């Protein structure tokens, strides 16, 4: 089993939640983590800044490079890529974690929020990945991993929240496109999505509060699955829309009870995540 020791990850977002959990799992191996995130000062409703995340990464055993910036800004993306290469000597992994969620119906979704979801989720994933590709080509086992769902064109999900569905499927299409385009260069690109909701601030604030939080799994399950993906051989393990639990099962994990946000919650009582049948 390979590890992420000495590997450099460039991540969008990551001040909190799933992105931070993945960063901390990599940090335990001694990975270098650069985070391009815009949370410079604490948010009134959300804990964590890019600086507090960096402190946690260092405490977990990793190197951290907090970069205050916006994945919507091309100059800031270029600067983040250059800073990461300058600090750590290369880039091994791009983690497209930054994502905006708004589950409004089409007639209720503001044009501004539609644009924001497209800019961060789809364009941000494309531009950050693309900017890093020339450096990824020189890496020993380069991976792009996007936290987005399998393409599931059923009416249920296409029509549930069209604006958000489009933005998340767009992230996936970018990633699968890059997988096909750069397969010959040995760069893997995959997506990863959970079967159940994950206990994060987004779930608390946007999806259903305490009730859904209690029926969720912790971000650790996502982190362990991401770790399993990122330690695979990039030349063979690419172009897949992966499910968190499937990845872990393939790695011999059959008991997920330790990941329940509320210990003792049976799997049957967990809340299924969106986009999966």
C-alpha positions as MATLAB code, in Angstrom:
seq = 'XXXXXXXXXXXXXXXXXXXXXXXXXXXXXXXXXXXXXXXXXXXXXXXXXXXXXXXXXXXXXXXXXXXXXXXXXXXXXXXXXXXXXXXXXXXXXXXXXXXXXXXXXXXXXXXXXXXXXXXXXXXXXXXXXXXXXXXXXXXXXXXXXXXXXXXXXXXXXXXXXXXXXXXXXXXXXXXXXXXXXXXXXXXXXXXXXXXXXXXXXXXXXXXXXXXXXXXXXXXXXXXXXXXXXXXXXXXXXXXXXXXXXXXXXXXXXXXXXXXXXXXXXXXXXXXXXXXXX';
ca = [
       0.000    0.000    0.000;
       1.496    3.307   -1.016;
       1.107    6.343    1.200;
       0.789   10.088    0.705;
       4.055   10.819    2.538;
       5.775   13.736    0.828;
       2.969   14.116   -1.736;
       1.649   17.606   -2.466;
      -2.087   18.243   -2.660;
      -3.569   21.447   -4.076;
      -7.133   21.774   -2.863;
      -9.891   24.280   -3.532;
     -11.707   25.184   -0.335;
     -10.959   22.986    2.652;
     -11.403   25.385    5.559;
     -13.872   22.939    7.099;
     -15.998   19.866    6.468;
     -15.121   17.138    3.982;
     -12.176   18.946    2.386;
     -10.524   19.482    5.757;
     -11.147   15.845    6.749;
      -9.431   14.645    3.549;
      -6.541   17.044    4.206;
      -6.100   15.788    7.768;
      -6.085   12.157    6.618;
      -3.314   12.976    4.131;
      -1.467   15.041    6.745;
      -1.246   11.975    8.987;
       1.105   10.506    6.328;
       3.144   13.706    6.218;
       1.631   15.127    3.024;
       1.943   18.757    1.932;
      -1.396   20.509    1.549;
      -1.949   23.824   -0.205;
      -5.465   25.202    0.195;
      -6.920   27.864   -2.070;
      -9.856   29.106    0.007;
     -11.539   32.414    0.524;
     -12.336   32.118    4.234;
      -9.716   34.461    5.647;
     -11.732   35.525    8.688;
     -14.310   33.467   10.634;
     -17.830   33.248    9.187;
     -20.662   34.005   11.650;
     -22.408   30.675   10.949;
     -19.501   28.434    9.869;
     -16.441   27.507   11.876;
     -13.003   27.384   10.343;
     -10.776   29.557    8.178;
      -7.986   28.631    5.803;
      -5.598   29.576    8.639;
      -7.215   27.398   11.312;
      -7.300   24.534    8.783;
      -3.559   24.988    8.188;
      -2.903   24.809   11.940;
      -4.863   21.542   12.159;
      -2.963   20.100    9.181;
       0.382   20.900   10.811;
      -0.795   19.427   14.119;
      -1.779   16.235   12.269;
       1.739   15.859   10.859;
       1.515   17.568    7.478;
       2.910   20.708    5.876;
       0.363   23.407    5.095;
       0.267   26.335    2.686;
      -2.877   28.425    3.246;
      -3.638   30.596    0.213;
      -6.413   33.133    0.578;
      -8.029   33.335   -2.832;
     -11.016   32.603   -5.006;
     -11.233   29.698   -7.436;
     -13.317   32.001   -9.679;
     -10.298   34.239  -10.305;
      -7.906   32.947  -12.987;
      -4.973   35.042  -11.771;
      -5.430   33.730   -8.252;
      -5.567   30.151   -9.570;
      -2.294   30.689  -11.468;
      -0.728   32.227   -8.375;
      -1.878   29.310   -6.205;
      -0.373   26.766   -8.605;
       2.923   28.667   -8.749;
       3.058   29.171   -4.975;
       2.371   25.473   -4.382;
       5.072   24.392   -6.827;
       7.482   26.936   -5.353;
       6.838   25.860   -1.780;
       6.793   22.092   -2.258;
       8.585   21.493   -5.559;
       5.629   20.087   -7.479;
       1.976   19.054   -7.361;
       0.876   15.422   -7.108;
      -2.859   15.801   -6.507;
      -5.569   18.340   -7.314;
      -8.636   18.061   -5.093;
     -11.689   19.896   -6.406;
     -13.526   20.374   -3.149;
     -14.891   23.929   -3.362;
     -18.580   23.811   -4.163;
     -21.643   25.994   -3.785;
     -25.004   24.399   -2.998;
     -28.464   25.874   -3.504;
     -31.349   23.438   -3.807;
     -33.871   26.067   -4.920;
     -36.380   25.180   -7.595;
     -35.763   26.850  -10.956;
     -38.288   29.646  -10.489;
     -36.873   30.470   -7.055;
     -33.160   30.319   -7.882;
     -31.581   33.743   -8.253;
     -29.532   34.396  -11.383;
     -26.639   35.407   -9.150;
     -26.695   32.066   -7.323;
     -26.985   30.145  -10.606;
     -23.859   31.945  -11.843;
     -22.023   31.353   -8.568;
     -22.658   27.592   -8.716;
     -21.482   27.456  -12.335;
     -18.419   29.600  -11.592;
     -17.223   27.711   -8.513;
     -18.371   24.162   -9.192;
     -17.868   23.768  -12.948;
     -15.523   26.515  -14.092;
     -13.451   26.383  -10.908;
     -12.941   22.633  -11.277;
     -11.914   23.064  -14.921;
      -9.591   26.021  -14.412;
      -7.806   24.761  -11.294;
      -7.281   21.291  -12.759;
      -6.119   22.699  -16.097;
      -3.668   25.100  -14.474;
      -2.037   22.226  -12.586;
      -1.877   19.725  -15.475;
       1.593   20.754  -16.763;
       2.991   20.170  -13.264;
       0.941   17.005  -12.665;
       2.543   15.528  -15.803;
       5.866   15.475  -13.936;
       4.439   13.790  -10.821;
       5.068   10.143  -10.056;
       1.406    9.219   -9.488;
      -0.759   12.240  -10.382;
      -4.424   12.367   -9.444;
      -7.307   14.781   -9.919;
     -10.222   14.074   -7.566;
     -13.501   15.990   -7.668;
     -16.151   15.711   -4.975;
     -19.108   15.285   -7.312;
     -21.718   12.638   -8.122;
     -22.123   10.055  -10.871;
     -24.103   11.353  -13.864;
     -27.634   10.139  -13.242;
     -30.013   11.583  -15.854;
     -33.237   10.354  -14.251;
     -36.146   12.829  -14.101;
     -36.062   12.603  -10.301;
     -32.633   14.193  -10.064;
     -32.666   16.337  -13.192;
     -35.819   18.032  -11.988;
     -35.180   18.156   -8.264;
     -33.034   21.318   -8.300;
     -32.027   21.900  -11.904;
     -29.500   24.666  -11.206;
     -27.587   22.673   -8.596;
     -27.860   19.389  -10.490;
     -26.361   21.066  -13.558;
     -23.460   22.471  -11.528;
     -22.610   19.163   -9.837;
     -22.946   17.120  -13.035;
     -20.783   19.766  -14.710;
     -18.018   19.094  -12.167;
     -18.240   15.411  -13.008;
     -18.200   15.991  -16.766;
     -15.108   18.189  -16.462;
     -13.374   15.479  -14.453;
     -14.284   12.606  -16.747;
     -13.257   14.734  -19.735;
      -9.842   15.412  -18.207;
      -9.482   11.686  -17.466;
      -9.976   10.882  -21.131;
      -7.861   13.769  -22.404;
      -4.823   13.149  -20.198;
      -4.910    9.356  -19.835;
      -1.863    9.059  -22.087;
       0.024   11.378  -19.710;
      -0.731    9.075  -16.792;
      -2.916   11.592  -14.957;
      -5.864    9.987  -13.176;
      -9.116   11.907  -12.791;
     -12.035   10.531  -10.799;
     -15.071   11.730   -8.888;
     -16.171   10.620   -5.423;
     -19.616   10.845   -3.814;
     -21.192    9.277   -0.694;
     -24.253    7.040   -0.408;
     -25.430    8.868    2.704;
     -25.410   12.484    3.761;
     -22.265   13.609    5.587;
     -22.480   15.574    8.828;
     -21.145   18.980    7.725;
     -22.176   22.599    8.147;
     -23.762   22.503    4.680;
     -26.031   19.631    5.731;
     -26.832   21.352    9.031;
     -27.679   24.688    7.413;
     -29.133   23.718    4.047;
     -30.403   20.153    4.016;
     -32.347   19.590    7.181;
     -30.674   20.604   10.414;
     -30.269   18.322   13.416;
     -32.558   15.585   12.088;
     -30.483   14.954    8.954;
     -27.204   15.507   10.829;
     -28.149   12.704   13.220;
     -28.902   10.410   10.259;
     -25.563   11.131    8.553;
     -22.054    9.714    8.571;
     -18.964   11.655    9.625;
     -16.622   13.242    7.100;
     -14.036   10.619    8.081;
     -15.701    8.084    5.774;
     -15.194   10.434    2.813;
     -11.594   11.070    3.905;
     -10.767    7.359    4.148;
     -12.273    6.688    0.717;
     -10.433    9.645   -0.851;
      -7.194    8.339    0.658;
      -7.829    4.930   -0.888;
      -8.425    6.535   -4.303;
      -5.377    8.811   -4.174;
      -3.021    5.945   -3.316;
      -4.107    3.879   -6.344;
      -2.039    3.668   -9.508;
      -2.956    6.709  -11.597;
      -2.363    4.919  -14.895;
      -5.025    2.299  -14.279;
      -7.448    3.844  -11.770;
      -9.043    6.680  -13.716;
     -12.188    7.923  -15.436;
     -14.491    6.576  -12.750;
     -17.435    8.032  -10.858;
     -16.746    6.407   -7.518;
     -18.988    5.926   -4.504;
     -17.388    6.331   -1.075;
     -18.746    3.098    0.390;
     -17.907    1.065   -2.736;
     -14.287    2.240   -2.583;
     -14.005    1.226    1.060;
     -15.666   -2.136    0.436;
     -13.146   -2.806   -2.339;
     -10.466   -2.119    0.263;
     -11.916   -4.644    2.670;
     -13.993   -2.364    4.896;
     -17.398   -3.945    5.481;
     -18.492   -2.382    8.782;
     -19.369    1.300    8.499;
     -20.944    1.630   11.954;
     -17.917    3.540   13.272;
     -18.678    6.349   10.831;
     -22.182    7.109   12.165;
     -22.406   10.747   13.249;
     -24.524    9.537   16.151;
     -22.922    6.310   17.402;
     -25.242    3.329   17.252;
     -27.383    4.654   14.393;
     -28.181    1.643   12.167;
     -27.302    1.907    8.471;
     -30.990    1.557    7.613;
     -31.753    4.794    9.483;
     -29.200    6.890    7.595;
     -30.321    9.581    5.167;
     -29.457    8.803    1.521;
     -27.473   11.483   -0.301;
     -28.856   13.150   -3.403;
     -28.227   12.016   -7.006;
     -28.114    8.295   -6.202;
     -31.010    5.905   -6.873;
];
